C-alpha atoms as a printed R data frame, in Angstrom:
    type eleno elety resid chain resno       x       y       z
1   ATOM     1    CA   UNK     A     1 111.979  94.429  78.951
2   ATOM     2    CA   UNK     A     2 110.651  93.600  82.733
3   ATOM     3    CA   UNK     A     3 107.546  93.642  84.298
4   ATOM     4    CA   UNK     A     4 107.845  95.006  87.674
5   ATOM     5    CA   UNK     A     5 104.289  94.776  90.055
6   ATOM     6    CA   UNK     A     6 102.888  96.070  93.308
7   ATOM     7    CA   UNK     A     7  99.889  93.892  94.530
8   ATOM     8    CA   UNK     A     8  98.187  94.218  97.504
9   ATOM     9    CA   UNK     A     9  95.400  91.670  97.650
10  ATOM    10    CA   UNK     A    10  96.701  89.727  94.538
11  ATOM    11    CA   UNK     A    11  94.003  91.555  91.329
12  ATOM    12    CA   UNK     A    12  97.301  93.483  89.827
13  ATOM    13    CA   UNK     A    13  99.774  89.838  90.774
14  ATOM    14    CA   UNK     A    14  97.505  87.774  88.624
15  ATOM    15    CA   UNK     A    15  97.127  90.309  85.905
16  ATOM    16    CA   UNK     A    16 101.186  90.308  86.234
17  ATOM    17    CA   UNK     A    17 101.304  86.944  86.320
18  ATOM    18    CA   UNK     A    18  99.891  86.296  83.296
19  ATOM    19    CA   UNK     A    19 101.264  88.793  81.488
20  ATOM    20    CA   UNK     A    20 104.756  87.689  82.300
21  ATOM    21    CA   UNK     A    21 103.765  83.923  81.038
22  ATOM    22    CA   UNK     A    22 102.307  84.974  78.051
23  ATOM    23    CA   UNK     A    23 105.283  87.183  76.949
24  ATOM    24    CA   UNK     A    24 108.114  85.004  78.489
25  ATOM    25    CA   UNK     A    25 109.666  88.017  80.483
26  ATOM    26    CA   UNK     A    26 110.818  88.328  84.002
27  ATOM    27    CA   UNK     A    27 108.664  89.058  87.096
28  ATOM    28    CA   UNK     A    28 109.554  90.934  89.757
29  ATOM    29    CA   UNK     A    29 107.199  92.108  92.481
30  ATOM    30    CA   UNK     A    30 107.126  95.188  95.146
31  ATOM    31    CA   UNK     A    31 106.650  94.263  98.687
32  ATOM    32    CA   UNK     A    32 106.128  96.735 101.812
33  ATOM    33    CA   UNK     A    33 107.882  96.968 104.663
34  ATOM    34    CA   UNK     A    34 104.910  97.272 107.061
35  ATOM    35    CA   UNK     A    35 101.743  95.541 106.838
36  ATOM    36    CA   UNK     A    36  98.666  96.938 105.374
37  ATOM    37    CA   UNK     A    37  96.326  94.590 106.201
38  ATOM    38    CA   UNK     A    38  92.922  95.242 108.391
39  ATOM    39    CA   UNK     A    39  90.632  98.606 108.522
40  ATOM    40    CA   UNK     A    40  94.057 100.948 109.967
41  ATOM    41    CA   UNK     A    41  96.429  99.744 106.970
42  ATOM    42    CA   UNK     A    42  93.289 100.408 103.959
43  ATOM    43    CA   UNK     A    43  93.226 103.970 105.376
44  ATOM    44    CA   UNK     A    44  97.059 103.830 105.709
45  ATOM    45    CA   UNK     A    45  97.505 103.216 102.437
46  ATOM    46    CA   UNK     A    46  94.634 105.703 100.910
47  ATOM    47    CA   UNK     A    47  96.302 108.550 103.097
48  ATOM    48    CA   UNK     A    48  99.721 108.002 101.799
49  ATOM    49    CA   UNK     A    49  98.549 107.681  98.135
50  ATOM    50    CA   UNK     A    50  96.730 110.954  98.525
51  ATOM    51    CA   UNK     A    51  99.520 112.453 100.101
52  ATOM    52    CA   UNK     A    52 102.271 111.426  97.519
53  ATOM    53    CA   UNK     A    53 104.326 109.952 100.566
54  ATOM    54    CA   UNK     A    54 106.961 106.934 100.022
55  ATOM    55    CA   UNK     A    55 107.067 104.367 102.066
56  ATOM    56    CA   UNK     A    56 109.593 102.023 102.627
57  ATOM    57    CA   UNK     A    57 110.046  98.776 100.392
58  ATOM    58    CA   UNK     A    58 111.656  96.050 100.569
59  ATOM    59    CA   UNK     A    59 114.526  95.993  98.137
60  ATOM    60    CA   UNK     A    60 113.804  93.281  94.889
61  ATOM    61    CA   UNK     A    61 115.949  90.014  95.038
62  ATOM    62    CA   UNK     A    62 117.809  90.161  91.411
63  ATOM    63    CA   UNK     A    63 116.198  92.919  90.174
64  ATOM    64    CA   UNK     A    64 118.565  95.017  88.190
65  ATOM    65    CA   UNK     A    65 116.675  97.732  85.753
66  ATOM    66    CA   UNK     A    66 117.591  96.623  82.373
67  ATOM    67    CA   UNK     A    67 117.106 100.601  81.074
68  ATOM    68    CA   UNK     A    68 115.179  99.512  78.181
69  ATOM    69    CA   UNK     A    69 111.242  99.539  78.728
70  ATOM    70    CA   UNK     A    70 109.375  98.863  82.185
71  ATOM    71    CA   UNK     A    71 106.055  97.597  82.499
72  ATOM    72    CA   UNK     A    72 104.627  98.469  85.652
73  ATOM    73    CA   UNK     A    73 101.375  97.281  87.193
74  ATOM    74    CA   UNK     A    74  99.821  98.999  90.078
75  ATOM    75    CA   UNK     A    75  96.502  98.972  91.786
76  ATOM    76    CA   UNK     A    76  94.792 102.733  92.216
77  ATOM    77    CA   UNK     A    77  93.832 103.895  95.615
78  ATOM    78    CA   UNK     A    78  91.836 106.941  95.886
79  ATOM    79    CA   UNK     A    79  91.712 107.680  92.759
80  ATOM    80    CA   UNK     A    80  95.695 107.954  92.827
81  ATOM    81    CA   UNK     A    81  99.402 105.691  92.505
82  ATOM    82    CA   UNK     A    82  99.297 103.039  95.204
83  ATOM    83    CA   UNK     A    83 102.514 104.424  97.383
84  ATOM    84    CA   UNK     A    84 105.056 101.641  96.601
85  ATOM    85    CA   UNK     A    85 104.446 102.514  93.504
86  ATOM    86    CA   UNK     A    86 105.660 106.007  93.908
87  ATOM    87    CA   UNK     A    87 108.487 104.902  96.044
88  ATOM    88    CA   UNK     A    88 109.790 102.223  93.353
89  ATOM    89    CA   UNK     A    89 109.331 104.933  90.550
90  ATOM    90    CA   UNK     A    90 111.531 107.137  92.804
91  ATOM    91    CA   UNK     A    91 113.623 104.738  93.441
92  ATOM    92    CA   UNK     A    92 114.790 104.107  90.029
93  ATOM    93    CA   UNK     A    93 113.958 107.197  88.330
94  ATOM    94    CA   UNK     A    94 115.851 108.452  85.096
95  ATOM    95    CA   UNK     A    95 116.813 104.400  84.288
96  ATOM    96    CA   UNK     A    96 114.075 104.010  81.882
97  ATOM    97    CA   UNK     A    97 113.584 105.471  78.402
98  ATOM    98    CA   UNK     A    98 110.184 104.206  78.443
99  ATOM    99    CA   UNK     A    99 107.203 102.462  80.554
100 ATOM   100    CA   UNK     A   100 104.258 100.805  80.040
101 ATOM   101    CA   UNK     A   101 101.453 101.308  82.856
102 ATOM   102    CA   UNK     A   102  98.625  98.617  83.854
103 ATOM   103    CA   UNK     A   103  96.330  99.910  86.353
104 ATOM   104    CA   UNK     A   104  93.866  97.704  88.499
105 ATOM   105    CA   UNK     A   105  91.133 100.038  89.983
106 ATOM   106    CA   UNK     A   106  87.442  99.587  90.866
107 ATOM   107    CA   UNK     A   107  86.292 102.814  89.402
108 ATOM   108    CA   UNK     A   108  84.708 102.362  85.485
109 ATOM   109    CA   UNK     A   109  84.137 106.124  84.877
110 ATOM   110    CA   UNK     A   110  88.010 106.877  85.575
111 ATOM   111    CA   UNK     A   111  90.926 107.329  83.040
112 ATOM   112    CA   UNK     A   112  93.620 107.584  85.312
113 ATOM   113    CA   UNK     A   113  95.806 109.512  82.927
114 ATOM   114    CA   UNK     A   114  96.925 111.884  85.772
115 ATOM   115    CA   UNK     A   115  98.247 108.448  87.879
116 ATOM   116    CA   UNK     A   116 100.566 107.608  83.923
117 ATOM   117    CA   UNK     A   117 101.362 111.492  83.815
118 ATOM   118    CA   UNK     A   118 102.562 111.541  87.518
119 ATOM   119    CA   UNK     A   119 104.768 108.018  87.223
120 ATOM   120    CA   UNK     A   120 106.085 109.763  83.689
121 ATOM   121    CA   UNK     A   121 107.553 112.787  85.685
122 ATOM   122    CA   UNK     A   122 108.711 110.810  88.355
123 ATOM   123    CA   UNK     A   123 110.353 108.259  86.280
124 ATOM   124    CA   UNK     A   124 111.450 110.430  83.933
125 ATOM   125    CA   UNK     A   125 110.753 108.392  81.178
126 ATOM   126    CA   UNK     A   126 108.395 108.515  78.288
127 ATOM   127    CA   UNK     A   127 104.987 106.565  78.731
128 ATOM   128    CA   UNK     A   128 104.458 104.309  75.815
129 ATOM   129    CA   UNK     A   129 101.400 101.862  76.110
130 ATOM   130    CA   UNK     A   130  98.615 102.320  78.760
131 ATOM   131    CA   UNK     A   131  95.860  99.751  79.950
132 ATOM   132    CA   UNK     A   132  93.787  98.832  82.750
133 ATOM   133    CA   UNK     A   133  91.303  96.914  83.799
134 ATOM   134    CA   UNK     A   134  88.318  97.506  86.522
135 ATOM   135    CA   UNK     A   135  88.705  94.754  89.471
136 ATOM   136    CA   UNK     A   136  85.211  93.479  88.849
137 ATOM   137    CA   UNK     A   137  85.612  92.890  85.313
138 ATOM   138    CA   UNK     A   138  89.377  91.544  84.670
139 ATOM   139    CA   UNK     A   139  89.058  88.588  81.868
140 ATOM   140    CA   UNK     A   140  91.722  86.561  80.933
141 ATOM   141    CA   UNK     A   141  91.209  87.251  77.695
142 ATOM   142    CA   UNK     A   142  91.598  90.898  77.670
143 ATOM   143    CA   UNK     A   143  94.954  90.311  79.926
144 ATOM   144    CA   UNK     A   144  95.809  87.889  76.464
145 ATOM   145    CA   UNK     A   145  94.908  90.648  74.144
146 ATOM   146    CA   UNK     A   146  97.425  92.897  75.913
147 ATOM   147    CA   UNK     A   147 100.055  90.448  75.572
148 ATOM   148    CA   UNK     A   148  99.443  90.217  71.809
149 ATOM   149    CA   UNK     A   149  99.857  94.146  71.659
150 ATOM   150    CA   UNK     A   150 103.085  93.395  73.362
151 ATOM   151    CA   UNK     A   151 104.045  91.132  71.636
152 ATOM   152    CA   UNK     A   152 103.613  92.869  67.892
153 ATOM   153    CA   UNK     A   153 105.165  96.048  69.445
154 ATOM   154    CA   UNK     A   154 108.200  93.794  70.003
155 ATOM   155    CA   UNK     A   155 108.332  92.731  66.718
156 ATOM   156    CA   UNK     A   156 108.396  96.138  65.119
């Protein structure tokens, strides 16, 4: 198992973060190519996650998919997968059995289950646990109670 993270302004990296701590597993984070920083790369990035495009990455120093289980953490932008998202789930689709999703978003009144249905198809691999948290409200004990769900799961 291997949690795998895009971040943008650091909400989903410290969610990750912790996660990774709390269930001893590695960490291995996303990175663009091209900046998406300032007014131009916020509407960048909410065009391309609109319009399903994949945009370059950078490729992931020692990352090698273990074929097991992913967990993958991604922010939501307008309303949809953050685009290295969909670029890493293309990337290294059909090397997965099964994935567990952790979205960061700002919207409450959202389930996102169209965002875990569309990363299922792409990765072609079965979605197993699902969680997220709002941006405004991320505690660190609701990021430990996650880890104890992973953990048990393991155990079983």
């Amino acid at each position: 198992m291997q949690i795998v993270y895009y971040s943008l302004n650091g909400t989903t990296e410290k969610v990750a973060r912790q996660l990774a701590s709390l269930l001893d597993l590695p960490l291995f984070r996303i990175e663009d190519v091209s900046s998406r920083r300032g007014f131009f790369g916020y509407m960048k990035s909410g065009f391309e996650s609109v319009a399903k495009k994949t945009p370059k990455i950078r490729p992931i120093e020692d990352f090698e998919p273990d074929g097991d289980h992913l967990i993958l953490l991604s922010p939501v932008w307008a309303g949809s997968m953050s685009s290295p998202v969909r670029t890493f789930c293309t990337l290294h689709a059909g090397r997965y059995a099964d994935f567990s999703l952790i979205l960061t978003h700002q919207d409450t009144k959202n389930d996102y289950a169209t965002v875990q249905q569309e990363i299922a198809t792409i990765l072609g691999a079965k979605p197993d646990r699902f969680g997220s948290f709002c941006d405004k409200q991320i505690h660190p004990d609701d990021i430990l109670a996650l880890g104890r769900q992973f953990m048990e799961d393991s155990r079983s």
